[in-house]
mmCIF file of C-alpha atoms in Angstrom:
data_model
loop_
_atom_site.group_PDB
_atom_site.id
_atom_site.type_symbol
_atom_site.label_atom_id
_atom_site.label_comp_id
_atom_site.label_asym_id
_atom_site.label_seq_id
_atom_site.Cartn_x
_atom_site.Cartn_y
_atom_site.Cartn_z
ATOM 1 C CA MET P 28 0.000 0.000 0.000
ATOM 2 C CA PRO P 29 2.744 2.574 0.809
ATOM 3 C CA GLU P 30 4.366 1.410 -2.441
ATOM 4 C CA LEU P 31 1.186 2.216 -4.413
ATOM 5 C CA LEU P 32 0.871 5.591 -2.736
ATOM 6 C CA ARG P 33 4.469 6.416 -3.652
ATOM 7 C CA LEU P 34 3.782 5.466 -7.278
ATOM 8 C CA LEU P 35 0.757 7.782 -7.360
ATOM 9 C CA GLN P 36 2.693 10.649 -5.781
ATOM 10 C CA GLU P 37 5.685 10.444 -8.081
ATOM 11 C CA PRO P 38 5.326 12.101 -11.481
ATOM 12 C CA TRP P 39 4.027 9.564 -13.978
ATOM 13 C CA PRO P 40 6.486 8.755 -16.798
ATOM 14 C CA TRP P 41 5.595 10.300 -20.159
ATOM 15 C CA TYR P 42 5.258 6.902 -21.835
ATOM 16 C CA VAL P 43 2.446 6.066 -19.385
ATOM 17 C CA SER P 44 0.654 9.423 -19.165
ATOM 18 C CA GLY P 45 1.079 10.315 -22.868
ATOM 19 C CA PRO P 46 -0.969 7.374 -24.202
ATOM 20 C CA LEU P 47 -3.579 7.966 -21.462
ATOM 21 C CA ILE P 48 -3.886 11.617 -22.579
ATOM 22 C CA GLY P 49 -4.287 10.390 -26.172
ATOM 23 C CA LEU P 50 -7.113 8.046 -25.127
ATOM 24 C CA THR P 51 -9.198 11.081 -24.154
ATOM 25 C CA VAL P 52 -9.910 11.677 -27.867
ATOM 26 C CA PRO P 53 -11.609 8.311 -28.603
ATOM 27 C CA LEU P 54 -13.222 8.247 -25.144
ATOM 28 C CA LEU P 55 -15.070 11.544 -25.755
ATOM 29 C CA LEU P 56 -16.045 10.417 -29.259
ATOM 30 C CA LEU P 57 -17.462 7.169 -27.850
ATOM 31 C CA LEU P 58 -19.245 8.893 -24.969
ATOM 32 C CA GLY P 59 -21.245 11.173 -27.238
ATOM 33 C CA ASN P 60 -19.422 12.106 -30.471
ATOM 34 C CA ARG P 61 -17.663 15.004 -28.744
ATOM 35 C CA ALA P 62 -14.469 16.490 -30.207
ATOM 36 C CA PHE P 63 -11.933 17.084 -27.431
ATOM 37 C CA GLY P 64 -10.975 20.751 -27.057
ATOM 38 C CA ILE P 65 -10.808 22.876 -23.931
ATOM 39 C CA SER P 66 -10.518 26.483 -25.158
ATOM 40 C CA SER P 67 -14.155 26.529 -26.369
ATOM 41 C CA ASN P 68 -15.040 26.887 -22.697
ATOM 42 C CA LEU P 69 -13.545 30.389 -22.706
ATOM 43 C CA ARG P 70 -15.963 31.244 -25.527
ATOM 44 C CA HIS P 71 -18.886 29.690 -23.637
ATOM 45 C CA ALA P 72 -17.907 31.636 -20.502
ATOM 46 C CA CYS P 73 -17.933 34.891 -22.517
ATOM 47 C CA ALA P 74 -21.395 33.986 -23.836
ATOM 48 C CA ILE P 75 -22.644 33.364 -20.294
ATOM 49 C CA LEU P 76 -20.969 36.328 -18.568
ATOM 50 C CA LEU P 77 -21.280 39.188 -21.057
ATOM 51 C CA PRO P 78 -24.355 41.403 -21.060
ATOM 52 C CA ASP P 79 -26.147 41.447 -24.403
ATOM 53 C CA SER P 80 -25.076 45.018 -25.179
ATOM 54 C CA LEU P 81 -21.384 44.081 -24.999
ATOM 55 C CA LYS P 82 -21.685 40.753 -26.773
ATOM 56 C CA PRO P 83 -19.961 40.401 -30.175
ATOM 57 C CA SER P 84 -21.612 37.926 -32.544
ATOM 58 C CA LEU P 85 -18.943 35.298 -31.758
ATOM 59 C CA PHE P 86 -20.564 34.809 -28.362
ATOM 60 C CA ARG P 87 -24.172 34.636 -29.527
ATOM 61 C CA HIS P 88 -23.913 30.885 -30.036
ATOM 62 C CA ASP P 89 -25.897 28.127 -28.348
ATOM 63 C CA TRP P 90 -23.513 27.289 -25.497
ATOM 64 C CA ARG P 91 -26.128 25.002 -23.936
ATOM 65 C CA ALA P 92 -25.609 22.572 -26.805
ATOM 66 C CA GLN P 93 -21.949 22.411 -25.667
ATOM 67 C CA SER P 94 -22.652 22.079 -21.951
ATOM 68 C CA TRP P 95 -20.749 18.771 -21.863
ATOM 69 C CA ASN P 96 -17.562 20.807 -22.250
ATOM 70 C CA LEU P 97 -18.363 23.031 -19.272
ATOM 71 C CA MET P 98 -18.742 19.864 -17.219
ATOM 72 C CA PHE P 99 -15.387 18.679 -18.588
ATOM 73 C CA ALA P 100 -13.790 21.956 -17.409
ATOM 74 C CA ALA P 101 -15.408 21.532 -13.975
ATOM 75 C CA GLY P 102 -13.904 18.038 -13.956
ATOM 76 C CA LEU P 103 -10.468 19.503 -14.703
ATOM 77 C CA ILE P 104 -10.718 21.692 -11.604
ATOM 78 C CA LEU P 105 -11.738 18.677 -9.479
ATOM 79 C CA GLY P 106 -8.910 16.631 -11.027
ATOM 80 C CA GLY P 107 -6.416 19.325 -10.087
ATOM 81 C CA LEU P 108 -7.767 19.234 -6.539
ATOM 82 C CA VAL P 109 -7.501 15.436 -6.333
ATOM 83 C CA ALA P 110 -3.966 15.416 -7.745
ATOM 84 C CA ALA P 111 -2.832 18.181 -5.405
ATOM 85 C CA THR P 112 -4.283 16.660 -2.239
ATOM 86 C CA LEU P 113 -4.153 12.860 -2.575
ATOM 87 C CA MET P 114 -1.202 12.599 -4.974
ATOM 88 C CA ARG P 115 0.968 15.596 -4.157
ATOM 89 C CA ASP P 116 4.587 15.092 -5.160
ATOM 90 C CA PRO P 117 6.876 16.367 -2.376
ATOM 91 C CA GLN P 118 9.850 16.498 -4.762
ATOM 92 C CA ALA P 119 10.787 19.193 -7.265
ATOM 93 C CA ALA P 120 10.485 18.256 -10.960
ATOM 94 C CA GLN P 121 13.478 16.173 -12.081
ATOM 95 C CA LEU P 122 14.510 18.537 -14.850
ATOM 96 C CA SER P 123 17.536 18.006 -17.069
ATOM 97 C CA GLY P 124 20.763 19.625 -15.887
ATOM 98 C CA ALA P 125 20.672 21.984 -18.856
ATOM 99 C CA ALA P 126 17.196 23.220 -17.905
ATOM 100 C CA VAL P 127 18.193 23.775 -14.257
ATOM 101 C CA GLN P 128 21.160 25.790 -15.488
ATOM 102 C CA SER P 129 19.116 27.888 -17.960
ATOM 103 C CA LEU P 130 16.474 28.693 -15.353
ATOM 104 C CA GLY P 131 19.183 29.433 -12.794
ATOM 105 C CA ALA P 132 20.673 31.981 -15.202
ATOM 106 C CA LEU P 133 17.256 33.706 -15.152
ATOM 107 C CA GLY P 134 17.302 33.725 -11.359
ATOM 108 C CA VAL P 135 14.717 30.927 -11.017
ATOM 109 C CA THR P 136 15.436 28.049 -8.636
ATOM 110 C CA VAL P 137 13.576 24.777 -9.158
ATOM 111 C CA GLN P 138 11.299 24.224 -6.148
ATOM 112 C CA PRO P 139 8.754 21.487 -5.358
ATOM 113 C CA GLY P 140 5.401 22.243 -6.974
ATOM 114 C CA LEU P 141 4.316 23.146 -10.491
ATOM 115 C CA LEU P 142 4.969 26.884 -10.566
ATOM 116 C CA PRO P 143 7.976 28.893 -9.334
ATOM 117 C CA ALA P 144 7.682 31.786 -6.870
ATOM 118 C CA GLU P 145 8.078 34.137 -9.845
ATOM 119 C CA LEU P 146 4.534 33.165 -10.902
ATOM 120 C CA THR P 147 2.849 32.831 -7.515
ATOM 121 C CA ASP P 148 4.307 35.684 -5.439
ATOM 122 C CA LEU P 149 1.810 38.475 -6.092
ATOM 123 C CA SER P 150 3.882 41.000 -4.154
ATOM 124 C CA ARG P 151 6.226 41.197 -7.175
ATOM 125 C CA PRO P 152 4.922 43.606 -9.821
ATOM 126 C CA GLY P 153 6.568 41.453 -12.529
ATOM 127 C CA THR P 154 4.353 38.521 -11.541
ATOM 128 C CA TRP P 155 1.162 40.435 -12.362
ATOM 129 C CA GLY P 156 2.525 41.540 -15.742
ATOM 130 C CA LEU P 157 3.589 37.998 -16.582
ATOM 131 C CA LEU P 158 0.262 36.407 -15.605
ATOM 132 C CA ILE P 159 -1.911 39.051 -17.279
ATOM 133 C CA LEU P 160 0.026 39.240 -20.561
ATOM 134 C CA SER P 161 0.214 35.449 -20.751
ATOM 135 C CA GLY P 162 -3.547 35.079 -20.232
ATOM 136 C CA LEU P 163 -4.439 37.812 -22.728
ATOM 137 C CA LEU P 164 -2.272 36.268 -25.463
ATOM 138 C CA VAL P 165 -3.496 32.721 -24.784
ATOM 139 C CA GLY P 166 -7.145 33.811 -24.801
ATOM 140 C CA PHE P 167 -6.874 35.915 -27.955
ATOM 141 C CA GLY P 168 -4.626 33.484 -29.801
ATOM 142 C CA THR P 169 -6.599 30.359 -29.049
ATOM 143 C CA ARG P 170 -9.839 31.820 -30.429
ATOM 144 C CA TYR P 171 -8.050 33.299 -33.464
ATOM 145 C CA ALA P 172 -6.420 29.912 -34.172
ATOM 146 C CA GLY P 173 -9.701 28.088 -33.498
ATOM 147 C CA GLY P 174 -8.322 25.829 -30.797
ATOM 148 C CA CYS P 175 -5.588 25.276 -28.246
ATOM 149 C CA THR P 176 -3.133 22.526 -27.453
ATOM 150 C CA SER P 177 -5.983 20.064 -26.862
ATOM 151 C CA GLY P 178 -8.123 20.927 -29.902
ATOM 152 C CA HIS P 179 -5.249 21.259 -32.361
ATOM 153 C CA ALA P 180 -2.155 19.477 -31.002
ATOM 154 C CA ILE P 181 -4.076 16.478 -29.630
ATOM 155 C CA THR P 182 -7.442 16.156 -31.437
ATOM 156 C CA GLY P 183 -6.470 17.828 -34.727
ATOM 157 C CA LEU P 184 -3.187 15.951 -35.115
ATOM 158 C CA SER P 185 -4.843 12.681 -34.042
ATOM 159 C CA THR P 186 -7.314 13.092 -36.908
ATOM 160 C CA LEU P 187 -4.542 14.116 -39.341
ATOM 161 C CA GLN P 188 -5.778 17.648 -40.045
ATOM 162 C CA LEU P 189 -3.301 19.910 -41.843
ATOM 163 C CA PRO P 190 -4.621 23.169 -40.271
ATOM 164 C CA SER P 191 -3.905 21.670 -36.835
ATOM 165 C CA LEU P 192 -0.340 20.836 -37.868
ATOM 166 C CA ILE P 193 0.144 24.461 -38.973
ATOM 167 C CA ALA P 194 -1.413 25.714 -35.719
ATOM 168 C CA THR P 195 0.735 23.383 -33.576
ATOM 169 C CA ALA P 196 3.929 24.438 -35.373
ATOM 170 C CA SER P 197 2.935 28.073 -34.783
ATOM 171 C CA PHE P 198 2.194 27.387 -31.079
ATOM 172 C CA PHE P 199 5.749 26.094 -30.758
ATOM 173 C CA ALA P 200 7.321 28.913 -32.790
ATOM 174 C CA GLY P 201 5.583 31.462 -30.536
ATOM 175 C CA GLY P 202 6.488 29.538 -27.381
ATOM 176 C CA ILE P 203 10.165 29.231 -28.288
ATOM 177 C CA LEU P 204 10.341 32.979 -29.009
ATOM 178 C CA SER P 205 8.481 33.841 -25.841
ATOM 179 C CA ALA P 206 10.340 31.530 -23.443
ATOM 180 C CA ASN P 207 13.735 32.628 -24.715
ATOM 181 C CA LEU P 208 13.244 36.341 -25.482
ATOM 182 C CA LEU P 209 10.110 37.654 -23.744
ATOM 183 C CA LEU P 210 10.182 35.782 -20.433
ATOM 184 C CA PRO P 211 13.642 37.079 -19.370
ATOM 185 C CA LEU P 212 12.249 40.647 -19.507
ATOM 186 C CA PHE P 213 9.823 39.783 -16.692
ATOM 187 C CA LEU P 214 12.301 37.897 -14.526
ATOM 188 C CA ARG P 215 15.252 40.251 -14.511
ATOM 189 C CA MET V 24 -24.013 1.580 -19.631
ATOM 190 C CA MET V 25 -26.507 4.071 -20.959
ATOM 191 C CA ILE V 26 -25.222 7.573 -21.476
ATOM 192 C CA SER V 27 -27.808 10.299 -21.804
ATOM 193 C CA THR V 28 -26.814 13.465 -23.586
ATOM 194 C CA THR V 29 -28.460 16.671 -24.656
ATOM 195 C CA PRO V 30 -31.012 16.328 -27.423
ATOM 196 C CA SER V 31 -28.686 18.280 -29.711
ATOM 197 C CA ALA V 32 -31.029 18.944 -32.625
ATOM 198 C CA THR V 33 -34.094 19.591 -30.496
ATOM 199 C CA SER V 34 -32.696 22.254 -28.179
ATOM 200 C CA SER V 35 -35.165 24.789 -29.573
ATOM 201 C CA SER V 36 -38.105 22.928 -28.048
ATOM 202 C CA ALA V 37 -38.814 23.391 -24.328
ATOM 203 C CA PRO V 38 -35.311 24.091 -22.941
ATOM 204 C CA ALA V 39 -34.440 22.045 -19.864
ATOM 205 C CA SER V 40 -33.186 23.925 -16.821
ATOM 206 C CA THR V 41 -29.449 24.641 -16.960
ATOM 207 C CA ALA V 42 -28.734 22.605 -13.829
ATOM 208 C CA HIS V 43 -30.580 19.611 -15.218
ATOM 209 C CA LEU V 44 -28.804 20.002 -18.528
ATOM 210 C CA LEU V 45 -25.410 19.978 -16.791
ATOM 211 C CA LEU V 46 -26.222 17.049 -14.480
ATOM 212 C CA ARG V 47 -27.039 14.848 -17.435
ATOM 213 C CA GLN V 48 -23.454 15.366 -18.642
ATOM 214 C CA TRP V 49 -21.845 13.659 -15.638
ATOM 215 C CA PRO V 50 -19.726 11.236 -17.722
ATOM 216 C CA PHE V 51 -17.870 14.290 -19.041
ATOM 217 C CA LEU V 52 -17.269 15.537 -15.496
ATOM 218 C CA ILE V 53 -15.567 12.210 -14.711
ATOM 219 C CA THR V 54 -13.540 12.306 -17.956
ATOM 220 C CA GLY V 55 -12.459 15.873 -17.149
ATOM 221 C CA LEU V 56 -11.462 14.821 -13.631
ATOM 222 C CA LEU V 57 -9.262 12.027 -14.969
ATOM 223 C CA PHE V 58 -7.763 14.393 -17.537
ATOM 224 C CA GLY V 59 -7.040 16.999 -14.864
ATOM 225 C CA VAL V 60 -5.192 14.391 -12.773
ATOM 226 C CA LEU V 61 -3.229 13.402 -15.902
ATOM 227 C CA LEU V 62 -2.227 17.009 -16.654
ATOM 228 C CA ILE V 63 -0.768 17.365 -13.164
ATOM 229 C CA LYS V 64 0.824 13.927 -12.804
ATOM 230 C CA SER V 65 2.338 13.984 -16.322
ATOM 231 C CA GLU V 66 3.857 17.394 -15.431
ATOM 232 C CA ALA V 67 2.263 18.916 -18.559
ATOM 233 C CA ALA V 68 0.958 21.582 -16.156
ATOM 234 C CA SER V 69 4.469 22.240 -14.786
ATOM 235 C CA TRP V 70 5.904 25.632 -15.751
ATOM 236 C CA TYR V 71 9.364 24.127 -15.357
ATOM 237 C CA ARG V 72 8.663 21.359 -17.896
ATOM 238 C CA ILE V 73 7.225 23.837 -20.420
ATOM 239 C CA GLN V 74 10.334 26.024 -20.147
ATOM 240 C CA GLU V 75 12.523 22.924 -20.559
ATOM 241 C CA MET V 76 10.500 21.968 -23.666
ATOM 242 C CA PHE V 77 10.839 25.392 -25.317
ATOM 243 C CA ARG V 78 14.609 25.187 -24.772
ATOM 244 C CA PHE V 79 14.844 21.635 -26.227
ATOM 245 C CA GLN V 80 16.493 20.391 -23.034
ATOM 246 C CA SER V 81 14.583 17.152 -22.425
ATOM 247 C CA ILE V 82 12.599 14.474 -24.214
ATOM 248 C CA HIS V 83 9.865 14.606 -21.532
ATOM 249 C CA MET V 84 7.218 16.885 -23.127
ATOM 250 C CA TYR V 85 7.986 15.720 -26.669
ATOM 251 C CA GLY V 86 7.590 12.087 -25.640
ATOM 252 C CA LEU V 87 4.388 12.971 -23.807
ATOM 253 C CA MET V 88 2.765 14.795 -26.719
ATOM 254 C CA GLY V 89 4.169 12.405 -29.327
ATOM 255 C CA SER V 90 2.825 9.301 -27.572
ATOM 256 C CA ALA V 91 -0.513 11.044 -26.952
ATOM 257 C CA VAL V 92 -0.896 11.893 -30.660
ATOM 258 C CA LEU V 93 0.236 8.426 -31.766
ATOM 259 C CA THR V 94 -2.383 6.871 -29.469
ATOM 260 C CA GLY V 95 -4.995 9.302 -30.804
ATOM 261 C CA VAL V 96 -4.155 8.524 -34.441
ATOM 262 C CA ILE V 97 -4.366 4.753 -33.897
ATOM 263 C CA THR V 98 -7.581 4.798 -31.867
ATOM 264 C CA THR V 99 -9.476 7.289 -34.052
ATOM 265 C CA THR V 100 -8.434 5.351 -37.167
ATOM 266 C CA LEU V 101 -9.795 2.188 -35.552
ATOM 267 C CA LEU V 102 -13.054 3.964 -34.705
ATOM 268 C CA ARG V 103 -13.401 5.125 -38.305
ATOM 269 C CA ARG V 104 -12.471 1.770 -39.846
ATOM 270 C CA THR V 105 -14.894 -0.176 -37.677
ATOM 271 C CA GLY V 106 -17.727 2.363 -38.137
ATOM 272 C CA ARG V 107 -18.300 2.329 -34.377
ATOM 273 C CA ARG V 108 -21.123 4.571 -33.134
ATOM 274 C CA ALA V 109 -21.138 6.699 -29.997
ATOM 275 C CA LEU V 110 -23.022 5.334 -26.968
ATOM 276 C CA ASN V 111 -25.926 7.684 -27.708
ATOM 277 C CA GLY V 112 -26.204 6.228 -31.195
ATOM 278 C CA ASP V 113 -24.633 9.185 -33.052
ATOM 279 C CA ALA V 114 -22.294 8.433 -35.956
ATOM 280 C CA ILE V 115 -18.771 9.421 -34.884
ATOM 281 C CA HIS V 116 -17.483 12.411 -36.791
ATOM 282 C CA VAL V 117 -14.738 14.941 -36.021
ATOM 283 C CA PRO V 118 -15.500 18.299 -37.662
ATOM 284 C CA ALA V 119 -12.835 19.451 -40.124
ATOM 285 C CA LYS V 120 -10.853 22.568 -39.177
ATOM 286 C CA THR V 121 -11.551 25.137 -41.869
ATOM 287 C CA GLY V 122 -10.557 28.716 -42.619
ATOM 288 C CA PRO V 123 -7.583 30.563 -44.070
ATOM 289 C CA THR V 124 -4.055 29.437 -43.177
ATOM 290 C CA SER V 125 -3.251 32.921 -41.842
ATOM 291 C CA ARG V 126 -5.635 32.249 -38.977
ATOM 292 C CA TYR V 127 -3.669 29.201 -37.815
ATOM 293 C CA VAL V 128 -0.281 30.886 -38.248
ATOM 294 C CA LEU V 129 -1.087 34.237 -36.604
ATOM 295 C CA GLY V 130 -3.445 32.868 -33.965
ATOM 296 C CA GLY V 131 -0.988 30.080 -33.265
ATOM 297 C CA LEU V 132 1.940 32.489 -32.849
ATOM 298 C CA ILE V 133 -0.027 34.724 -30.477
ATOM 299 C CA PHE V 134 -1.143 31.692 -28.451
ATOM 300 C CA GLY V 135 2.451 30.433 -28.323
ATOM 301 C CA LEU V 136 3.774 33.783 -27.076
ATOM 302 C CA GLY V 137 1.378 33.510 -24.140
ATOM 303 C CA TRP V 138 2.068 29.815 -23.532
ATOM 304 C CA GLY V 139 5.825 30.418 -23.223
ATOM 305 C CA LEU V 140 5.362 33.014 -20.459
ATOM 306 C CA ALA V 141 3.195 31.497 -17.719
ATOM 307 C CA GLY V 142 3.647 28.016 -19.205
ATOM 308 C CA VAL V 143 -0.074 27.316 -19.292
ATOM 309 C CA CYS V 144 -2.589 26.545 -21.993
ATOM 310 C CA PRO V 145 -6.341 26.397 -21.230
ATOM 311 C CA GLY V 146 -6.400 22.840 -19.752
ATOM 312 C CA PRO V 147 -3.668 23.442 -17.158
ATOM 313 C CA ILE V 148 -5.235 26.811 -16.224
ATOM 314 C CA PHE V 149 -8.277 24.915 -14.879
ATOM 315 C CA ALA V 150 -6.285 22.030 -13.369
ATOM 316 C CA LEU V 151 -3.837 24.360 -11.586
ATOM 317 C CA LEU V 152 -6.736 26.430 -10.306
ATOM 318 C CA GLY V 153 -8.102 23.209 -8.793
ATOM 319 C CA SER V 154 -4.759 22.526 -7.092
ATOM 320 C CA SER V 155 -5.460 25.823 -5.272
ATOM 321 C CA LEU V 156 -2.894 27.843 -7.218
ATOM 322 C CA LEU V 157 -5.008 30.967 -7.040
ATOM 323 C CA PRO V 158 -2.758 33.185 -9.212
ATOM 324 C CA MET V 159 -4.273 31.145 -12.074
ATOM 325 C CA LEU V 160 -7.459 33.160 -11.491
ATOM 326 C CA ILE V 161 -5.558 36.166 -12.882
ATOM 327 C CA VAL V 162 -4.518 34.162 -15.963
ATOM 328 C CA LEU V 163 -8.073 32.860 -16.425
ATOM 329 C CA ALA V 164 -9.590 36.343 -16.131
ATOM 330 C CA ALA V 165 -7.037 37.711 -18.614
ATOM 331 C CA ALA V 166 -7.713 34.795 -20.982
ATOM 332 C CA LEU V 167 -11.433 35.615 -20.887
ATOM 333 C CA VAL V 168 -10.638 39.248 -21.699
ATOM 334 C CA GLY V 169 -8.388 38.044 -24.544
ATOM 335 C CA THR V 170 -11.145 35.797 -25.901
ATOM 336 C CA TRP V 171 -13.643 38.664 -25.703
ATOM 337 C CA ALA V 172 -11.140 40.985 -27.424
ATOM 338 C CA PHE V 173 -10.833 38.539 -30.312
ATOM 339 C CA GLY V 174 -14.618 38.440 -30.626
ATOM 340 C CA ALA V 175 -14.683 42.255 -30.653
ATOM 341 C CA VAL V 176 -12.092 42.679 -33.444
ATOM 342 C CA GLN V 177 -12.782 39.463 -35.365
ATOM 343 C CA LYS V 178 -14.348 41.232 -38.335
ATOM 344 C CA LEU V 179 -11.301 43.473 -38.788
ATOM 345 C CA LEU V 180 -8.849 40.557 -39.029
#
């Protein structure tokens, strides 16, 4: 039993969790012909929250027909809670030496948990800028591109769609630029 | 197991209450829960792992996404080949992504610029929020503003 608990608390190897992530696509199709994609929930939330006078046509869709996805997002929050309470990993991520060195050069030390202090310490003004700019770009970009990492990189690539390959390549191009050039501006 | 879902084509007739509508979707709540656990335990929601990925310093995230896509390709091909129907009887069909290439390139680049900063895409935003990392509320609020902003300028793009 302590052995099982330790296995659940340790990070799961990519060759175990990767295929399980991939199985989400056929599982949702089998459960009700639903195409896996999380960013649509941001659109649904805009449809629900915005008053009619401020609502662009993009948000005048029938979000009730997509209510399964809102339940999926609620499940994600519960899953995060379960993982953080019952399966919390006391160790810091076992990054490669090169990554530890690169982050160290930016003044970031690798601590236990999923986010560094640079993203959670709200007494630093840089933290607010980082979180807000990141959210704005992700929200705008995902709707412009018609999907996020789940809708394009997982579902779209799994169903061999060329637009999703272009979107995924662009996600990575933007991420590489941002992590290497933009991020240091907020950390220094 | 019987799975009840929304009567998709008949939503115009006598709308059910929102709570009832949501409760009928419980299998998706469970699927989301499992996926949220996976995002955390696979470290896909780890800022450190995302930074490592964008610096090409480990196989971890590439192996994770590669094996996920490979599994998705094999299983969706099998579903198509066997003509399997969904549990509610619907024919299984993934809508094709359409629209001009510029949309995927520009939208993708903008998304990527955001992803490389806080290291989160929409799935991990929700999962990290659940692991009581409350600064994710700021990212979520900003992402909603970003989504709204796209809706506001969509016709100009």
